[in-house]
Amino acid sequence: MCFLAYVNVPRVGNPNRTEEPFAFEAREAIREKVIGRKVDYVTEYMAGNKKAVSVCVEGEDLATLLVTQSLAKVSERRAHTAEGSLHDQLLKLQEEVSKKGKGVWSTDAKVLEKNTRQVVYFGEGDYHAGRILEEASKEPRPLAAILE
């Protein structure tokens, strides 16, 4: 299991968690950047049994892209990294970007509300995609599901 090093991206909602402002925009920015392209990654550090990785797509660092677009905040937990590291570069970039008060730096309630999806989840509380596919294979009938 991997996650993007040095940044905190707003979390997309699920049936148990409300979506954070700009989560959908951040997800789409990542998706548009990586789908169908060669991705290079380097493990920057470990957090328990998960790898924190830096990701480059066609020579562009994904964390830098997200911070530049005000779709992620730099994690302060990694402040003790080597001088001149990607973390230091991201902190400097964030300092400039955050002054504009856009994206994840916005404090305007209307902007935050406008950029937070209100997703209505349906189905059983114990939803499990594998179970749906298993049940669908038992008898031929239309499958009521949304697949991403």
Short mmCIF file of C-alpha atoms in Angstrom, two decimals:
data_model
loop_
_atom_site.label_atom_id
_atom_site.label_comp_id
_atom_site.label_asym_id
_atom_site.label_seq_id
_atom_site.Cartn_x
_atom_site.Cartn_y
_atom_site.Cartn_z
CA MET A 1 0.00 0.00 0.00
CA CYS A 2 1.32 3.44 -0.97
CA PHE A 3 0.33 7.05 -0.44
CA LEU A 4 1.64 10.35 -1.76
CA ALA A 5 4.59 11.58 0.29
CA TYR A 6 4.75 14.96 2.00
CA VAL A 7 1.22 16.15 1.21
CA ASN A 8 -2.27 15.82 2.63
CA VAL A 9 -4.95 15.72 -0.04
CA PRO A 10 -8.61 16.32 0.93
CA ARG A 11 -10.39 13.03 1.50
CA VAL A 12 -13.19 11.84 -0.75
CA GLY A 13 -16.30 10.88 1.18
CA ASN A 14 -17.81 7.47 1.68
CA PRO A 15 -20.90 6.18 3.51
CA ASN A 16 -19.09 6.65 6.84
CA ARG A 17 -17.27 9.95 6.20
CA THR A 18 -18.31 13.35 4.83
CA GLU A 19 -16.33 14.51 1.85
CA GLU A 20 -13.82 17.30 2.45
CA PRO A 21 -13.86 20.48 0.33
CA PHE A 22 -11.88 20.15 -2.94
CA ALA A 23 -11.53 16.37 -2.57
CA PHE A 24 -13.23 15.66 -5.88
CA GLU A 25 -11.15 18.30 -7.67
CA ALA A 26 -7.94 16.82 -6.23
CA ARG A 27 -8.96 13.30 -7.22
CA GLU A 28 -9.77 14.42 -10.75
CA ALA A 29 -6.47 16.32 -11.08
CA ILE A 30 -4.60 13.16 -10.08
CA ARG A 31 -6.70 10.93 -12.31
CA GLU A 32 -6.31 13.18 -15.35
CA LYS A 33 -2.56 13.36 -14.83
CA VAL A 34 -1.86 9.63 -14.40
CA ILE A 35 -4.40 7.71 -16.49
CA GLY A 36 -2.70 6.21 -19.53
CA ARG A 37 0.73 7.65 -18.74
CA LYS A 38 4.01 6.21 -17.51
CA VAL A 39 4.41 6.94 -13.81
CA ASP A 40 7.74 6.88 -11.99
CA TYR A 41 7.82 6.74 -8.22
CA VAL A 42 10.41 6.71 -5.45
CA THR A 43 9.82 5.58 -1.89
CA GLU A 44 10.56 8.61 0.30
CA TYR A 45 9.80 7.09 3.71
CA MET A 46 7.76 4.42 5.48
CA ALA A 47 4.76 5.08 7.71
CA GLY A 48 4.16 1.81 9.47
CA ASN A 49 3.81 -0.77 6.70
CA LYS A 50 2.81 1.81 4.06
CA LYS A 51 5.19 3.41 1.59
CA ALA A 52 5.13 7.18 1.17
CA VAL A 53 6.12 7.79 -2.44
CA SER A 54 6.93 10.75 -4.64
CA VAL A 55 5.34 10.34 -8.06
CA CYS A 56 6.49 11.85 -11.35
CA VAL A 57 4.38 11.80 -14.49
CA GLU A 58 6.19 12.81 -17.65
CA GLY A 59 8.81 14.60 -15.54
CA GLU A 60 6.31 16.52 -13.40
CA ASP A 61 6.05 15.84 -9.67
CA LEU A 62 2.46 15.08 -8.66
CA ALA A 63 2.70 16.60 -5.16
CA THR A 64 4.09 19.82 -6.63
CA LEU A 65 1.20 19.94 -9.10
CA LEU A 66 -1.38 19.51 -6.31
CA VAL A 67 0.22 22.14 -4.05
CA THR A 68 0.51 24.60 -6.98
CA GLN A 69 -3.19 24.15 -7.76
CA SER A 70 -4.11 24.61 -4.05
CA LEU A 71 -5.49 21.05 -3.93
CA ALA A 72 -3.17 19.75 -1.19
CA LYS A 73 -1.38 20.98 1.91
CA VAL A 74 2.17 20.02 2.79
CA SER A 75 2.44 17.68 5.75
CA GLU A 76 4.39 19.24 8.60
CA ARG A 77 5.23 15.83 10.05
CA ARG A 78 8.16 15.47 7.67
CA ALA A 79 9.84 18.76 8.64
CA HIS A 80 13.03 16.95 9.69
CA THR A 81 13.95 15.80 6.17
CA ALA A 82 17.26 16.72 4.55
CA GLU A 83 17.78 20.35 3.57
CA GLY A 84 16.78 21.04 -0.01
CA SER A 85 14.56 17.96 -0.14
CA LEU A 86 11.27 17.74 -2.01
CA HIS A 87 9.57 18.47 1.31
CA ASP A 88 11.47 21.76 1.65
CA GLN A 89 10.60 22.70 -1.93
CA LEU A 90 6.93 21.96 -1.30
CA LEU A 91 6.92 24.06 1.89
CA LYS A 92 8.34 27.06 0.00
CA LEU A 93 5.80 26.63 -2.78
CA GLN A 94 2.96 26.29 -0.26
CA GLU A 95 4.01 29.51 1.44
CA GLU A 96 3.52 31.40 -1.84
CA VAL A 97 0.31 29.63 -2.88
CA SER A 98 -1.44 29.80 0.50
CA LYS A 99 -1.33 33.62 0.49
CA LYS A 100 -3.83 33.65 -2.39
CA GLY A 101 -6.50 32.01 -0.18
CA LYS A 102 -7.75 29.71 -2.93
CA GLY A 103 -8.56 26.00 -2.96
CA VAL A 104 -7.74 24.24 0.29
CA TRP A 105 -6.60 27.62 1.65
CA SER A 106 -10.01 29.25 1.19
CA THR A 107 -11.86 30.40 4.30
CA ASP A 108 -14.99 31.53 2.45
CA ALA A 109 -17.86 29.27 3.56
CA LYS A 110 -19.65 29.66 0.21
CA VAL A 111 -16.56 28.59 -1.73
CA LEU A 112 -16.02 25.60 0.57
CA GLU A 113 -19.67 24.56 0.27
CA LYS A 114 -19.62 24.94 -3.51
CA ASN A 115 -16.53 22.73 -3.73
CA THR A 116 -17.81 19.94 -1.49
CA ARG A 117 -19.86 17.26 -3.20
CA GLN A 118 -23.00 16.10 -1.44
CA VAL A 119 -23.00 12.44 -2.40
CA VAL A 120 -25.98 10.28 -1.52
CA TYR A 121 -24.89 6.73 -0.86
CA PHE A 122 -27.37 3.94 -1.19
CA GLY A 123 -27.48 0.25 -0.56
CA GLU A 124 -26.77 -1.86 2.43
CA GLY A 125 -24.46 -0.65 5.17
CA ASP A 126 -22.22 -3.66 4.60
CA TYR A 127 -21.78 -2.92 0.88
CA HIS A 128 -19.12 -5.11 -0.70
CA ALA A 129 -18.37 -4.93 -4.45
CA GLY A 130 -17.15 -8.53 -4.57
CA ARG A 131 -20.44 -9.76 -3.13
CA ILE A 132 -22.41 -7.86 -5.78
CA LEU A 133 -20.43 -9.48 -8.59
CA GLU A 134 -20.75 -12.91 -6.97
CA GLU A 135 -24.52 -12.53 -6.66
CA ALA A 136 -24.77 -11.28 -10.23
CA SER A 137 -23.08 -14.41 -11.55
CA LYS A 138 -25.68 -16.69 -9.92
CA GLU A 139 -28.52 -15.77 -12.26
CA PRO A 140 -28.75 -13.70 -15.40
CA ARG A 141 -30.45 -10.41 -14.57
CA PRO A 142 -29.68 -6.70 -14.78
CA LEU A 143 -27.09 -5.64 -12.23
CA ALA A 144 -28.04 -2.49 -10.31
CA ALA A 145 -24.63 -0.98 -9.63
CA ILE A 146 -22.32 1.88 -10.52
CA LEU A 147 -18.77 0.85 -11.39
CA GLU A 148 -15.80 3.19 -11.41
#
